[in-house]
Amino acid sequence: MASSYTDLGIEKMATGENAGTWGTKTNTNLNIIEQISGGFTQQAVTDGADTDLSVTDGGTGATLAHRMIEFTGSLSAGRNVTIPIDVQTFYFLKNSTSGSQVVTFKYVSGSGDTVAVASGATVIVFASANDGTNPDIIDMGFGSGDVTLTGTQTLTNKTLTAPKIGTSILDTNGNELFLLTATGSAVNELTYANAATGNGPTFTASGETNVDININPKGSGVLKSGTAAVKIAGKETIWVPAAAMYGPTTNPADGALVETTATRPDLKVFDFDASTKQYTQFTIAMPKSWNLGTVTYQVFWSPSTTNTGNCIFGLQGVACGDSDTIDVAYGTAIEVTDAGIGTVEDQQVTAESSAMTIAGSPADDQQTYLQLYRDAADGSDSFTGEARVLGVKLFYTTDAANDA
């Protein structure tokens, strides 16, 4: 009984055949198997006609019996490369022809599926021989354009479903655009939505029912829109000039208008005595954005003499709401000390005081009554002249960007 051959040319020797040549034929078969398993070969493709690949029974070197086939040559039009209708295996195919033409890999006959290998592309195909009449060449969907774990590749028209991104997103130069930090058991996040014509895209906090969005500049940086700083909640000031103050019935400081030089700034002041504890008062309806916490202050004043002794100022406050009695004691005073500058009519500004708690129960839509004094009766107050108060700058903290 004579030997037979597989579709890729491996010799199947019959019992009793090939006496004395089994070693040679077996080695040839092993070489064919090796080239089928991982062999590489090149196949020239020409303009003249399609290229038909054939089997070499019992011999090595057949193009179709290699795992990877690289198509070479110069083409001015697309050409076909065919294999016999009974071949069943898979191939790595690379189109290295010049001329930017497609090479179509197909069975020599039948109307089964074919695979077009674009110029410069590498694909993996499976020759199925699933139908003796119309077998298919199946594109396995893997090729030179596929994403690899370590490759640098550009994704075009790809949809990423729930991608997981590590610790950063880089720009085209490999520099960091965004750093990403994971939070254990996170439930809140940002949702970004684009917009139709005439509308702006939107970042929205999502997750729980009430969620802030925190944007934190670094160091002394500020949050900006364009080139302008964005107003955010934080420390704010209110200026209260002496003209907005009034002397109380008991121990009032003396309101005065002090002329410097004609047609130059006059000083609208309250003169605080050098030996008696005297007061002025003023009121503020605090902004709704105030966080209802403590406040601090600075006193703006001018000396009436060249003395450089210490002047002690104090401020205290109380808040009254709708239907509250206004006949109520002020809260604990916070004092600040400032030494005379030694020159009459010079501008002086005290250091910022420590935190002062406003008495009552501060809330929105209340009026805050404040009382400023100079404690000239205190032995530590050594300034010998009248302290001419020009106004008070009050510092408070907001927890909202506006009073809406």
XYZ file of C-alpha atoms in Angstrom:
404
model
C 0.000 0.000 0.000
C 1.477 3.371 -1.075
C 1.957 6.373 1.204
C -0.676 9.156 1.332
C -0.312 12.872 2.136
C -2.068 15.427 4.327
C -3.491 18.677 2.924
C -0.245 20.450 3.906
C 2.100 17.785 2.423
C 3.028 15.586 5.408
C 3.640 12.009 4.232
C 1.564 9.325 5.907
C 3.611 6.195 5.319
C 1.791 2.886 4.927
C 2.838 -0.236 6.771
C 5.726 -1.939 4.970
C 6.435 1.032 2.726
C 9.651 3.037 2.322
C 12.011 0.439 3.728
C 15.349 2.037 4.547
C 14.052 5.625 4.104
C 11.844 5.995 7.154
C 14.443 8.111 8.945
C 14.778 10.546 6.070
C 11.038 10.771 5.436
C 10.298 11.165 9.161
C 12.813 14.003 9.411
C 11.194 15.664 6.384
C 7.775 15.323 8.026
C 9.121 16.877 11.225
C 10.581 19.778 9.237
C 7.200 20.315 7.543
C 5.489 20.283 10.958
C 8.012 22.775 12.288
C 7.464 25.223 9.441
C 3.693 24.803 9.823
C 4.030 25.504 13.548
C 6.196 28.603 13.380
C 7.836 28.960 10.005
C 8.185 32.275 8.182
C 8.415 32.722 4.427
C 7.993 35.440 1.825
C 5.777 35.203 -1.244
C 6.160 37.539 -4.197
C 2.878 38.882 -5.599
C 2.859 40.338 -9.113
C 0.577 42.447 -11.284
C 0.380 39.814 -13.998
C -1.947 37.310 -12.352
C -3.222 35.931 -9.065
C -0.763 33.876 -7.035
C -1.848 30.295 -6.445
C -0.167 28.526 -3.550
C 0.168 24.755 -3.833
C 1.090 21.798 -1.640
C 4.438 20.023 -1.898
C 3.666 16.434 -0.944
C 6.439 14.942 1.145
C 8.695 17.989 0.808
C 9.497 21.185 2.697
C 9.371 24.730 1.353
C 5.744 25.048 0.247
C 4.617 28.621 0.985
C 1.181 27.562 2.256
C 2.837 25.202 4.775
C 4.353 28.115 6.759
C 2.758 29.802 9.733
C 3.596 33.369 8.656
C 3.579 34.549 5.069
C 4.842 38.003 4.067
C 3.637 39.228 0.686
C 6.250 41.166 -1.285
C 6.482 42.749 -4.715
C 5.194 45.897 -6.413
C 1.491 46.213 -7.277
C -0.526 48.757 -9.214
C -3.834 47.003 -8.449
C -5.170 44.615 -5.856
C -4.352 40.922 -6.379
C -5.490 37.567 -4.962
C -3.417 34.885 -3.268
C -5.186 31.505 -3.242
C -4.790 28.203 -1.428
C -6.204 24.759 -2.316
C -9.778 24.183 -1.233
C -8.955 21.441 1.278
C -6.282 23.290 3.321
C -7.285 23.870 6.959
C -4.965 25.887 9.239
C -4.382 29.475 10.454
C -1.911 32.073 9.164
C -0.198 35.312 10.094
C -0.332 37.364 6.897
C 1.641 40.585 6.314
C 1.173 42.776 3.243
C 4.594 44.322 2.530
C 3.937 44.987 -1.151
C 4.625 48.470 -2.485
C 1.993 50.504 -4.297
C -0.562 50.677 -1.444
C -2.655 47.831 -2.867
C -4.788 45.217 -1.085
C -3.857 41.522 -1.230
C -6.921 39.274 -0.861
C -6.362 35.845 0.676
C -8.904 33.255 -0.440
C -9.557 29.660 -1.473
C -8.825 28.853 -5.084
C -12.508 28.218 -5.776
C -15.921 28.574 -4.154
C -17.776 31.624 -2.901
C -16.835 31.481 0.773
C -15.545 34.448 2.759
C -12.199 36.036 1.908
C -9.863 38.379 3.823
C -8.458 41.575 2.315
C -5.056 42.417 3.802
C -4.456 46.170 3.532
C -1.096 47.550 2.513
C 1.248 47.499 5.517
C -1.186 45.509 7.655
C -0.653 42.258 9.510
C -3.652 40.002 10.211
C -4.414 36.569 11.618
C -6.766 34.415 9.528
C -8.183 30.918 9.805
C -8.682 28.804 6.687
C -11.686 26.758 7.805
C -12.320 24.324 4.916
C -15.692 23.964 6.620
C -17.458 23.460 3.339
C -15.834 21.430 0.588
C -17.495 23.660 -1.992
C -17.490 27.164 -0.462
C -15.040 27.181 2.486
C -14.368 30.423 4.410
C -11.228 32.403 5.181
C -12.062 33.932 8.575
C -10.453 37.134 9.880
C -9.676 36.414 13.559
C -9.850 40.117 14.425
C -6.226 40.425 15.496
C -3.716 42.462 13.562
C -1.104 45.192 13.545
C -3.710 47.755 14.591
C -4.675 45.905 17.774
C -4.041 47.327 21.197
C -1.238 45.623 23.096
C -0.232 45.835 26.742
C 3.015 47.700 26.099
C 2.461 49.205 22.648
C 2.091 52.920 21.911
C -0.987 53.112 19.741
C -3.655 55.585 18.658
C -7.274 54.547 19.107
C -9.613 55.800 16.384
C -13.414 55.485 16.593
C -13.228 53.123 19.554
C -15.796 52.918 22.341
C -14.333 52.295 25.795
C -16.944 50.778 28.100
C -16.232 51.447 31.800
C -12.426 51.781 31.344
C -10.259 51.699 34.451
C -7.501 54.329 34.361
C -4.571 54.121 36.773
C -2.963 57.064 38.543
C -2.670 59.611 35.716
C -3.659 60.743 32.224
C -0.762 61.927 30.031
C -0.597 64.313 27.071
C 0.967 63.486 23.699
C 4.408 64.386 25.094
C 4.042 61.983 27.990
C 3.540 64.794 30.533
C 0.853 64.522 33.193
C -2.510 66.184 32.446
C -4.456 64.741 35.366
C -3.426 62.845 38.478
C -6.059 60.429 39.744
C -6.422 59.428 43.388
C -8.661 56.598 44.536
C -10.736 56.925 47.709
C -11.728 53.817 49.595
C -15.466 53.025 49.432
C -16.092 56.151 47.300
C -19.744 56.895 46.432
C -19.558 60.452 45.051
C -18.059 61.466 41.710
C -18.158 64.002 38.868
C -20.420 63.546 35.863
C -19.428 65.428 32.708
C -21.976 66.221 30.002
C -21.379 67.965 26.696
C -23.985 70.335 25.272
C -25.868 71.265 22.125
C -25.527 74.620 20.332
C -26.000 77.603 22.623
C -25.394 75.687 25.850
C -22.317 75.100 27.974
C -20.923 71.689 28.946
C -21.536 70.725 32.560
C -19.653 69.153 35.447
C -22.185 67.784 37.957
C -21.591 66.215 41.357
C -23.320 62.852 41.523
C -23.698 60.143 44.121
C -25.438 61.085 47.368
C -28.367 63.517 47.585
C -26.355 66.641 48.518
C -22.778 66.712 47.217
C -20.300 69.613 47.037
C -17.721 70.088 44.303
C -14.308 70.945 45.758
C -11.665 72.720 43.655
C -8.569 73.446 45.736
C -5.770 75.695 44.403
C -2.264 74.949 45.691
C -0.423 77.273 48.045
C -1.257 80.906 47.301
C -2.939 80.030 44.003
C -6.518 81.172 43.403
C -9.429 79.753 41.438
C -9.830 81.710 38.173
C -12.261 81.974 35.294
C -10.231 83.160 32.343
C -7.782 85.550 33.998
C -10.109 86.777 36.752
C -10.298 85.219 40.201
C -13.574 83.460 40.973
C -15.317 84.596 44.141
C -15.405 81.741 46.626
C -16.460 81.334 50.234
C -13.838 82.390 52.772
C -12.601 85.405 54.704
C -14.359 88.721 53.929
C -14.289 92.276 55.332
C -16.775 94.993 56.195
C -15.566 98.593 56.579
C -17.379 100.660 59.189
C -16.288 104.355 59.107
C -16.553 106.612 62.114
C -19.341 108.433 60.259
C -21.469 105.270 60.605
C -20.916 105.094 64.376
C -22.772 106.849 67.147
C -21.934 107.723 70.738
C -24.025 105.875 73.354
C -25.845 107.774 76.118
C -23.343 106.625 78.752
C -19.647 107.498 78.427
C -19.665 108.328 74.717
C -16.544 109.197 72.765
C -16.722 112.641 71.212
C -17.622 112.869 67.547
C -15.489 115.424 65.725
C -14.448 116.716 62.323
C -10.706 117.418 62.335
C -9.263 119.639 59.635
C -5.754 118.858 58.433
C -4.966 121.524 55.840
C -7.608 123.399 53.899
C -8.881 121.436 50.860
C -7.032 118.332 52.037
C -8.760 115.321 53.694
C -10.607 116.190 56.893
C -10.885 113.490 59.527
C -14.368 112.361 60.565
C -13.476 110.769 63.917
C -14.515 109.764 67.369
C -12.058 111.124 69.955
C -11.445 108.664 72.788
C -10.306 110.304 76.041
C -6.843 109.620 77.504
C -8.097 108.868 81.028
C -11.734 107.677 80.821
C -13.154 104.495 79.293
C -15.360 105.703 76.450
C -17.539 103.997 73.814
C -19.012 104.174 70.331
C -21.572 101.823 68.844
C -22.621 100.674 65.380
C -24.871 98.016 63.868
C -24.607 95.622 60.942
C -27.076 93.218 59.372
C -24.488 90.554 58.600
C -24.508 88.959 55.113
C -26.474 85.727 54.768
C -23.298 84.048 53.534
C -21.657 84.589 56.949
C -20.942 81.229 58.586
C -22.262 82.597 61.935
C -18.860 82.026 63.527
C -16.375 84.282 65.278
C -15.133 87.598 63.854
C -11.946 89.636 64.155
C -11.247 93.328 63.632
C -8.704 96.137 63.155
C -9.031 99.711 64.388
C -8.010 102.538 62.064
C -7.041 105.618 64.106
C -4.843 108.705 64.243
C -2.975 110.143 67.244
C -3.727 113.607 68.551
C -0.259 113.960 70.137
C 3.274 112.768 69.494
C 3.137 110.394 72.455
C 4.115 106.782 71.711
C 2.348 105.065 74.600
C 0.026 102.082 74.197
C -3.618 102.535 73.340
C -6.022 99.680 74.239
C -9.140 99.171 72.074
C -11.889 96.621 72.660
C -14.851 95.379 70.629
C -17.870 93.345 71.709
C -21.097 92.340 69.983
C -24.540 90.768 70.295
C -27.035 89.562 67.665
C -30.804 90.129 67.863
C -33.426 88.420 65.729
C -37.084 89.069 65.000
C -39.044 89.494 68.292
C -35.835 89.395 70.398
C -35.332 92.094 73.011
C -32.621 94.590 72.153
C -32.183 95.336 75.846
C -29.468 92.697 76.153
C -25.838 92.606 77.270
C -22.986 92.623 74.786
C -20.776 89.553 74.532
C -17.227 89.186 75.821
C -14.933 91.935 74.507
C -11.734 91.183 72.639
C -9.006 93.809 72.988
C -6.121 94.860 70.772
C -3.207 97.156 71.733
C -1.433 99.617 69.443
C 1.348 102.100 70.282
C 1.167 105.722 69.187
C 3.180 106.340 66.036
C 4.588 109.645 67.341
C 3.239 111.933 64.612
C -0.044 113.829 64.773
C -2.486 113.150 61.945
C -0.621 110.052 60.754
C -2.686 107.029 59.760
C -2.465 104.101 62.187
C -3.861 100.568 61.846
C -3.845 98.075 64.693
C -2.936 94.414 64.316
C -5.843 92.075 63.638
C -7.485 90.992 66.854
C -8.005 87.457 68.071
C -11.379 85.785 67.474
C -14.442 87.386 69.046
C -17.699 85.526 69.675
C -20.856 87.530 69.061
C -23.364 86.957 71.864
C -26.972 85.928 71.385
C -27.721 83.222 68.867
C -26.500 84.583 65.511
C -28.621 83.493 62.562
C -29.623 84.757 59.131
C -31.685 87.966 58.961
C -30.570 89.291 62.342
C -29.093 92.618 63.319
C -25.728 92.636 65.077
C -24.986 95.415 67.576
C -21.306 96.174 68.199
C -19.621 98.406 70.754
C -16.082 99.782 70.434
C -14.233 101.281 73.369
C -10.873 102.591 74.457
C -9.958 101.344 77.922
C -7.999 104.424 78.967
C -8.727 103.564 82.616
C -6.572 100.437 82.301
C -3.087 101.077 83.648
C -1.593 99.429 80.570
C -3.128 102.129 78.361
C -0.310 104.696 78.418
C -1.090 106.840 75.387
C -1.444 110.386 76.783
C -3.507 111.951 74.036
C -6.910 111.412 72.514
C -7.135 108.447 70.136
C -9.006 109.569 67.052
C -10.818 106.517 65.649
C -11.420 106.719 61.877
C -13.207 103.406 61.533
C -13.168 99.654 62.091
C -12.503 96.871 59.585
C -14.474 93.774 60.563
C -13.365 90.334 59.321
C -15.837 87.458 59.015
C -15.922 84.090 57.216
C -18.464 82.999 54.613
C -19.613 79.462 53.817
C -21.417 80.360 50.590
C -20.334 82.225 47.463
C -23.272 84.664 47.645
C -26.317 85.595 49.723
C -28.916 83.728 47.641
